[in-house]
Short mmCIF file of C-alpha atoms and ligand atoms in Angstrom, two decimals:
data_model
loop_
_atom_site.label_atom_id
_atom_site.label_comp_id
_atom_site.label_asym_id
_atom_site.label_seq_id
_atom_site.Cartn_x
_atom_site.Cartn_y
_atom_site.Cartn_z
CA UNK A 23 20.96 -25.04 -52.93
CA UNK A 24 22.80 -26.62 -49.98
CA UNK A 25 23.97 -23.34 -48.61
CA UNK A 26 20.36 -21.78 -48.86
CA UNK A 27 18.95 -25.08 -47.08
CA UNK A 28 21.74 -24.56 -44.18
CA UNK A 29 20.62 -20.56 -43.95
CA UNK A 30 16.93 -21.77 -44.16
CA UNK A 31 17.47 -24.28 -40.76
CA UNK A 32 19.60 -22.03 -39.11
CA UNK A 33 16.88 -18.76 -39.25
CA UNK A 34 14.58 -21.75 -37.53
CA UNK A 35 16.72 -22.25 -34.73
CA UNK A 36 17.12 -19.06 -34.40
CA UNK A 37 13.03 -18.12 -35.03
CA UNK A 38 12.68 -20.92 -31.75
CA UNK A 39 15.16 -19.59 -30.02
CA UNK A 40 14.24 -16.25 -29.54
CA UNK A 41 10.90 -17.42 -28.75
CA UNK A 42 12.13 -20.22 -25.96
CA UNK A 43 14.14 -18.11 -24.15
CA UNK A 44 12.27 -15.44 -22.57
CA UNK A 45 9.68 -18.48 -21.45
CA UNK A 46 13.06 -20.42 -20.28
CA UNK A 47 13.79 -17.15 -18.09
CA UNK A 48 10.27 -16.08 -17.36
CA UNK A 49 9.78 -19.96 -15.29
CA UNK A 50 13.42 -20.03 -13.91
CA UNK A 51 12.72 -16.36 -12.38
CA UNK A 52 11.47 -16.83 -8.77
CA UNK A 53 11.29 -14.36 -5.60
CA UNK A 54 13.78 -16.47 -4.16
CA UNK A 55 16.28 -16.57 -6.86
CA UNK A 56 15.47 -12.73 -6.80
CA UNK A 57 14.79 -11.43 -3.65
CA UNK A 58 14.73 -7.98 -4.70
CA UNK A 59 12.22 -8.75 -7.82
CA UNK A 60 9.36 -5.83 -8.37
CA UNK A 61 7.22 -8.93 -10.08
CA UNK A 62 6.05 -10.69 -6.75
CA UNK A 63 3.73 -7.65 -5.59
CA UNK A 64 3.48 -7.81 -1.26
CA UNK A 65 1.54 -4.94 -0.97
CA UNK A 66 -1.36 -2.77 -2.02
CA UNK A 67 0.69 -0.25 -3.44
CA UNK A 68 3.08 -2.91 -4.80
CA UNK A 69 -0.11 -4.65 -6.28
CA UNK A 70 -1.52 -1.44 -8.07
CA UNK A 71 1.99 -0.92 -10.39
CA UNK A 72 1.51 -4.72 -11.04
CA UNK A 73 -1.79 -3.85 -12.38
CA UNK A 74 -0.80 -1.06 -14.07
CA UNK A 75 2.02 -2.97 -15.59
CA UNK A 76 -0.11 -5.75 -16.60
CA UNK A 77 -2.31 -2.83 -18.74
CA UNK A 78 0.84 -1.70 -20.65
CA UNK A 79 2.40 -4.94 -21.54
CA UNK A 80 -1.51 -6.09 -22.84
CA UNK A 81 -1.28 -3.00 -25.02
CA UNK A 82 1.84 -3.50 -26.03
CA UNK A 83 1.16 -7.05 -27.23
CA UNK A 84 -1.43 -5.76 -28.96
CA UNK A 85 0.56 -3.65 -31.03
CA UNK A 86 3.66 -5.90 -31.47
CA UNK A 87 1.04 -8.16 -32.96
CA UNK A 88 -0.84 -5.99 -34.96
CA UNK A 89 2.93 -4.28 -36.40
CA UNK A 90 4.80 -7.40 -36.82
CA UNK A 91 1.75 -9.17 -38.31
CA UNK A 92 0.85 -5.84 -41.15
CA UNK A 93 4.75 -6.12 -42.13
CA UNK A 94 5.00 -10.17 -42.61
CA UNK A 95 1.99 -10.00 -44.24
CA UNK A 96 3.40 -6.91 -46.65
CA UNK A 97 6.60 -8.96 -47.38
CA UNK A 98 4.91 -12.49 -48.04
CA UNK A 99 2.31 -11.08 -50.12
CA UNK A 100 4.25 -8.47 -51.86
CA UNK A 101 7.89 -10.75 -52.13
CA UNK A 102 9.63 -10.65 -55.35
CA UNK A 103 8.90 -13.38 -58.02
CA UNK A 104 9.84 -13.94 -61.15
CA UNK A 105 7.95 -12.24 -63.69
CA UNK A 106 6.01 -10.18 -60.96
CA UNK A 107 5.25 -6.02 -61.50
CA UNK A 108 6.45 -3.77 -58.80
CA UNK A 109 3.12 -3.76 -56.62
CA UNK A 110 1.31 -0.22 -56.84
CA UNK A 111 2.81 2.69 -54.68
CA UNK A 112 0.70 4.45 -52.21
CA UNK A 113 1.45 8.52 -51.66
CA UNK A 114 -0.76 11.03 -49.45
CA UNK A 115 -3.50 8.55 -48.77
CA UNK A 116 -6.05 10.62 -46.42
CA UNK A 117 -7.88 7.77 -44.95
CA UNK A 118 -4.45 5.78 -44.07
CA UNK A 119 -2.62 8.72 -42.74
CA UNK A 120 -5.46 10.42 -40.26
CA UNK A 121 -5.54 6.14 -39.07
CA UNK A 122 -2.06 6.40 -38.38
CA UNK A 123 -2.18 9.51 -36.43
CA UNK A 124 -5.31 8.46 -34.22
CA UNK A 125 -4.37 4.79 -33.64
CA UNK A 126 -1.22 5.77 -31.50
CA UNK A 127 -3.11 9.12 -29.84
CA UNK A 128 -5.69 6.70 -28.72
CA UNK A 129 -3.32 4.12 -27.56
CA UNK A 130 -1.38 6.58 -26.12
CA UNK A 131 -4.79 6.94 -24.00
CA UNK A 132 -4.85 3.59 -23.04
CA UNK A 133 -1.63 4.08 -21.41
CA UNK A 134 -1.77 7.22 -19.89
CA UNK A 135 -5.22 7.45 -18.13
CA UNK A 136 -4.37 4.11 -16.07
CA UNK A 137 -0.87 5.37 -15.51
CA UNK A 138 -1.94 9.13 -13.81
CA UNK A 139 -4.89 7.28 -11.73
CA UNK A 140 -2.47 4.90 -10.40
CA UNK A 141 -0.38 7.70 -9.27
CA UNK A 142 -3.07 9.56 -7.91
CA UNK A 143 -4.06 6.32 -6.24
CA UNK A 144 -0.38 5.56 -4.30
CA UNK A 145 0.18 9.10 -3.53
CA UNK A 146 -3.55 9.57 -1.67
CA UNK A 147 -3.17 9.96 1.98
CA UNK A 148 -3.25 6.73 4.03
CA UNK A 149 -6.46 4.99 5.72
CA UNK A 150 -6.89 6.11 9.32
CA UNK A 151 -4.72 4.29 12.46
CA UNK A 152 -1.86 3.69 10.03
CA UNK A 153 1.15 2.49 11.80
CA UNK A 154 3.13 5.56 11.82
CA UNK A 155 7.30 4.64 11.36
CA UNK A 156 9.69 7.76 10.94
CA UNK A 157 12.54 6.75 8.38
CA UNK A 158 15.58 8.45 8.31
CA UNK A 159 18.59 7.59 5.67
CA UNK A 160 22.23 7.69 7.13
CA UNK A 161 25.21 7.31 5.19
CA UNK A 162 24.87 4.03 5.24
CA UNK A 163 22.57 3.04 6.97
CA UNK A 164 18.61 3.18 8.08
CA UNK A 165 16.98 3.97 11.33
CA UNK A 166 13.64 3.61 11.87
CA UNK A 167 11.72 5.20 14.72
CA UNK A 168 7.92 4.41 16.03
CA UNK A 169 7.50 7.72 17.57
CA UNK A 170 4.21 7.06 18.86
CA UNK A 171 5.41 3.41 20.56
CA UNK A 172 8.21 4.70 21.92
CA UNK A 173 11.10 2.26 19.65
CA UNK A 174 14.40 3.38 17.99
CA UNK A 175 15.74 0.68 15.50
CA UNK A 176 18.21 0.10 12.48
CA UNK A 177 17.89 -1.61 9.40
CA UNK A 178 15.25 -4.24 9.97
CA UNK A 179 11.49 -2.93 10.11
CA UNK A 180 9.17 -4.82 11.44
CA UNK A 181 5.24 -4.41 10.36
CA UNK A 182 2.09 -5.93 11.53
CA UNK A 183 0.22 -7.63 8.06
CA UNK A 184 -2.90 -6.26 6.66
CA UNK A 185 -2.07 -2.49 8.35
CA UNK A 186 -1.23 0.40 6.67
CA UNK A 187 2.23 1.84 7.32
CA UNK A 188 2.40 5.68 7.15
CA UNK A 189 6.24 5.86 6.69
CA UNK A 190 7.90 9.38 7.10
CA UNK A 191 11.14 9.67 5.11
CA UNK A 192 14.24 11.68 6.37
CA UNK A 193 17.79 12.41 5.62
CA UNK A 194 20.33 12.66 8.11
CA UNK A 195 22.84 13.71 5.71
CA UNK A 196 22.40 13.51 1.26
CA UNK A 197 19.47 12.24 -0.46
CA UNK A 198 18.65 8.40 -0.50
CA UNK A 199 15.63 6.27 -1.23
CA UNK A 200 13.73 4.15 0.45
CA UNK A 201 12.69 1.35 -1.79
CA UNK A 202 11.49 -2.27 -0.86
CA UNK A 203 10.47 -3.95 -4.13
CA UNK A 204 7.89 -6.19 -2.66
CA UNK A 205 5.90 -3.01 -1.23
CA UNK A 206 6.18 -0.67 -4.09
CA UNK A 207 8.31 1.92 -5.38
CA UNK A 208 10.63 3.76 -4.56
CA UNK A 209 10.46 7.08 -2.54
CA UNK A 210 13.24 9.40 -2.32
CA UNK A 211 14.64 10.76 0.97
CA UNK A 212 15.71 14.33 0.85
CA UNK A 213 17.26 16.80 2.88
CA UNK A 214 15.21 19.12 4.96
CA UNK A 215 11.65 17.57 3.55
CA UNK A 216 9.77 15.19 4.60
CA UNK A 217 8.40 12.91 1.93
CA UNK A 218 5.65 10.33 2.72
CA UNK A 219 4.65 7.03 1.29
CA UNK A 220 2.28 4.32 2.58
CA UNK A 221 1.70 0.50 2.57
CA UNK A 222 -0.42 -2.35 3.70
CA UNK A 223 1.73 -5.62 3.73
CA UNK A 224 -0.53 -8.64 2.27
CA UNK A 225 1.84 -11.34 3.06
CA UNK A 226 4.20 -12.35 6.54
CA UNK A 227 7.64 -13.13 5.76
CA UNK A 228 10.81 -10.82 5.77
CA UNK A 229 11.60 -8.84 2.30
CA UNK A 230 14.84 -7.29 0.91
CA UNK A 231 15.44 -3.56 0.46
CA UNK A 232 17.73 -1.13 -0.50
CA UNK A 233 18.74 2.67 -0.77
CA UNK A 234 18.11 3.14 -4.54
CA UNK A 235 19.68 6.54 -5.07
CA UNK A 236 23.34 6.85 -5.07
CA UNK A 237 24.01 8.29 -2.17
CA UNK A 238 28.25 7.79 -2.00
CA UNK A 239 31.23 5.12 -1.90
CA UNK A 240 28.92 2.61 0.86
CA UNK A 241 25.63 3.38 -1.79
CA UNK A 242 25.46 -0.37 -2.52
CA UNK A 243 26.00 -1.52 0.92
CA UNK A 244 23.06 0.45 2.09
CA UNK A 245 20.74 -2.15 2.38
CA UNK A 246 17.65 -2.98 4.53
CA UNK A 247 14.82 -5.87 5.74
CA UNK A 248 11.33 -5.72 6.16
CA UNK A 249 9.99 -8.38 8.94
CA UNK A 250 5.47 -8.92 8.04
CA UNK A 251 4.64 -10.46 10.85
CA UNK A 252 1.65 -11.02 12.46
CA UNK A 253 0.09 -8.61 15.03
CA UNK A 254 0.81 -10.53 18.17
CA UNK A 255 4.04 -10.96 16.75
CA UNK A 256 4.38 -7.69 15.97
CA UNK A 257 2.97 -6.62 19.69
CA UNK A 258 5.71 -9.19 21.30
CA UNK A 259 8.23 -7.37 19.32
CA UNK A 260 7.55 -4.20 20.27
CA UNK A 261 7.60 -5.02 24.14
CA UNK A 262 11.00 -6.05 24.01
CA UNK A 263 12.16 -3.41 21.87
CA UNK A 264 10.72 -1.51 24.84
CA UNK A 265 12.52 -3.11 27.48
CA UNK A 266 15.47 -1.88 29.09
CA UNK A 267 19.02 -3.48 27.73
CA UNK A 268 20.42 -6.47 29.48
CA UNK A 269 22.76 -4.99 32.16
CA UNK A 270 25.38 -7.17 32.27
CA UNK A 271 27.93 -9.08 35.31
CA UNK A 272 30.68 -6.97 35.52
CA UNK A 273 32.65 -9.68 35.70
CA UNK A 274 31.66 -11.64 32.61
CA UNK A 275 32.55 -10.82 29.22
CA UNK A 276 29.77 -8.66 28.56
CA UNK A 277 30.53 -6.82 31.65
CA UNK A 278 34.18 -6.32 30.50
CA UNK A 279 32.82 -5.43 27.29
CA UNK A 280 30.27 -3.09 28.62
CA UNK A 281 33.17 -0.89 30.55
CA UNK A 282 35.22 -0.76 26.92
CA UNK A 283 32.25 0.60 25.33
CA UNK A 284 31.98 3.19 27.86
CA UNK A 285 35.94 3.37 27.63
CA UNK A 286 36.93 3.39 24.08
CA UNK A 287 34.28 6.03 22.57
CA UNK A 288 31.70 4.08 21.85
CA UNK A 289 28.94 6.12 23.89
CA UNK A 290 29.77 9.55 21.78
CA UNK A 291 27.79 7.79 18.29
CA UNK A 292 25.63 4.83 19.90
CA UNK A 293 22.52 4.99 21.78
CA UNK A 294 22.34 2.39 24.51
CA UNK A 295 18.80 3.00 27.04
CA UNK A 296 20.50 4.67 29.96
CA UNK A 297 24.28 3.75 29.34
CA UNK A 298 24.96 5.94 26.38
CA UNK A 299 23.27 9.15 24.49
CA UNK A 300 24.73 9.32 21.19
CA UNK A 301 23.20 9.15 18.08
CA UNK A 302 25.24 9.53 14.88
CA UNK A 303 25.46 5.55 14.48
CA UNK A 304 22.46 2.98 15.16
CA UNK A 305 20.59 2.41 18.64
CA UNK A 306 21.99 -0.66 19.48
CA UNK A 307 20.02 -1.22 22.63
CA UNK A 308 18.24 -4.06 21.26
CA UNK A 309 21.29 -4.54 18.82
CA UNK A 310 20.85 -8.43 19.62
CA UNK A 311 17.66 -9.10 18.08
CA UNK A 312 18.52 -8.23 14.76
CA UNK A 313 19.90 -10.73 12.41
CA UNK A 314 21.94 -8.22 9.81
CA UNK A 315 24.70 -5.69 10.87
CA UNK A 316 26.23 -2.86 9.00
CA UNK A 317 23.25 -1.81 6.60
CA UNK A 318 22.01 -5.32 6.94
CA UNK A 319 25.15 -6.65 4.87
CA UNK A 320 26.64 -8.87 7.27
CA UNK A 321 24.80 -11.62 9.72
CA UNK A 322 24.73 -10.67 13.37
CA UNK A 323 26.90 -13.41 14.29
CA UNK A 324 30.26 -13.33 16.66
CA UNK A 325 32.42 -13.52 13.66
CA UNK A 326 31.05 -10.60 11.64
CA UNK A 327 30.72 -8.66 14.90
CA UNK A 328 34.46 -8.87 15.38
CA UNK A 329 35.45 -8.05 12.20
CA UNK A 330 33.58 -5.26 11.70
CA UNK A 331 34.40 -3.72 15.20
CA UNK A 332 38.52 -4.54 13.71
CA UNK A 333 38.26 -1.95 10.89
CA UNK A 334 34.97 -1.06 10.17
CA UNK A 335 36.07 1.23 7.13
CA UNK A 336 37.53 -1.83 5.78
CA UNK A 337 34.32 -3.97 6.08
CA UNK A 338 32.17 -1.13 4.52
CA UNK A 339 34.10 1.68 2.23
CA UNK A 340 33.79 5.01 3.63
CA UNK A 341 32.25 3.95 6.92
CA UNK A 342 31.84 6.73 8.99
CA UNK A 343 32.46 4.24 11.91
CA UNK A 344 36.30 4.75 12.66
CA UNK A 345 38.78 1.74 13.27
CA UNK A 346 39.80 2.14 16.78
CA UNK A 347 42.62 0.85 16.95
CA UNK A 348 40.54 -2.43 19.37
CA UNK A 349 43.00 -5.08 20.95
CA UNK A 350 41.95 -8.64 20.26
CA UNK A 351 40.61 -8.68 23.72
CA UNK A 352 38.94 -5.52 23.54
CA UNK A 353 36.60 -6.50 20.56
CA UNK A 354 35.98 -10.26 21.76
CA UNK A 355 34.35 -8.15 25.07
CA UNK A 356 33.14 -6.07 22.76
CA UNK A 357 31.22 -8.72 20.95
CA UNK A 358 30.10 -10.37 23.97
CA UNK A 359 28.31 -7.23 25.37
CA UNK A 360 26.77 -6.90 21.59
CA UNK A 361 25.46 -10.06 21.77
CA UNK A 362 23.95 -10.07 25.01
CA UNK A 363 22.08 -7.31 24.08
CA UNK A 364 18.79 -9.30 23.15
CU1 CUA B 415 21.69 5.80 0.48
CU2 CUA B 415 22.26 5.09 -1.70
#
């Protein structure tokens, strides 16, 4: 008797566990504990796979209910007990079999006919005057282009809030995907296509994203941010990412670091307005007013800057950014002219 009183409590803890926890998890989950949650919807299109998500789990409460209540139901009312007949046997019951075969078909409905509209609905083209922004993945990396307002950046996207964004996703080299939770899903970037997916940001504020395709050794370290800000913001921003880089004393450290840029190879991958052409790494014209380096996995400070210019394949596995071999003095220039480029 004792032992069947101990198993007796300990299926109750365990009945009030399993039904505390989730609700213990659900409340401790927030955006900010998860920056990269799909559950805090930022967007439109972000908004309409909430909804859609919100259909399927009602349905499948619904049928968790309706399951789990049919079978306690069966085993309370048809437990063993002393003296008790085997209850009667059902075989090749018509009524109870066609049920069985609708119930799920039409269910299956429920599911399906919201699912295909919402994809029809996030695939449709966007609204007219959406802000056009040309994406292109980089081993590992993103650059993002405004074609039409003239700006080149890396890693951090800026947005005005409450306008569509008409992104156009490129490769520079394998397939990644472009994928910022808070905006919707993801969108694959291939090679020699041009895939297209749109937004309209609800909310200011700066979101996490990340290449969600593995995409080789840096594929976790290919990370981006999304600044919503507001339209003058937005304007502001765009006027200085127009503006020509800060030329620099040549007899400052930003000056000295300006002529080892020029010296020590920089110019062949980096785009500087009207100091350098290339453009296998990141514009860094405006480098300066970003706050993430690398993929947006280090801060843009005069630390991180420094290390990464030491060995950047040491910083960031597989880099295609070589070590160069820098002096000390070479990268503290280095950094200087970095960070004077606002
Ligand atoms: Cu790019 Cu993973």
């Amino acid at each position: 008797m004792v032992v069947r009183k101990r198993g007796a409590t300990l299926l109750r803890v365990l009945a009030w566990l399993v039904v505390l926890l989730p609700l213990v998890v659900l409340v401790g989950c927030t955006d900010r504990q998860f920056p990269q949650t799909t559950l805090t919807p930022r967007s439109d299109y972000a908004w309409s796979i909430q909804h859609l998500l919100d259909t399927l789990v009602f349905w499948v409460i619904v049928i968790f209910v309706l399951v789990e209540g049919a079978l306690i139901f069966t085993v309370l009312r048809f437990r063993d007990r002393p003296g008790r007949e085997d209850p009667r046997h059902v075989h090749g019951h018509t009524g109870l079999e066609v049920a069985w075969t609708i119930a799920p078909a039409v269910l299956l409905g429920f599911i399906a006919i919201p699912t295909v509209l919402t994809i029809f609905h996030t695939q449709a083209n966007p609204p007219k005057g959406a802000l056009e922004v040309k994406v292109v993945g980089h081993q590992w990396w993103w650059e993002f282009q405004y074609p039409k307002l003239g700006v080149v950046t890396a890693n951090e996207l800026h947005v005005p809030v409450h306008q569509a964004v008409l992104t156009r996703l490129e490769t520079a080299d394998v397939i990644h995907s472009f994928w910022f939770p808070a905006m919707g899903g993801k969108r694959d970037v291939v090679p020699a296509h041009t895939n297209q997916m749109w937004f309209t940001a609800d909310t200011t504020g700066t979101f996490m994203g990340q290449c969600a395709e593995l995409c080789g050794m840096s594929h976790a370290n290919m990370r981006m941010r999304l600044v919503v800000e507001t339209p003058e913001a937005f304007a502001a921003w765009i006027q200085s990412q127009k503006a020509p880089p800060v030329e620099p004393d040549s007899t400052s450290p930003a000056g000295k670091g300006k002529a080892a840029f020029l010296e020590v190879g920089c110019v062949a991958c980096h785009t500087i307005e009207g100091v350098s052409p290339g453009t296998v790494g990141p514009n860094l014209t405006h480098v300066a007013s970003r706050t993430t380096i690398a993929g947006a996995i280090f801060p843009n400070d005069a630390e991180h800057l420094g290390r990464w210019l030491q060995n950047p394949p040491e910083r960031k596995p597989g880099s295609i950014m070589p070590n160069l071999n820098l002096t000390p003095e070479q990268v503290s220039s280095l950094v200087a002219y970095l960070q004077s480029l606002k």
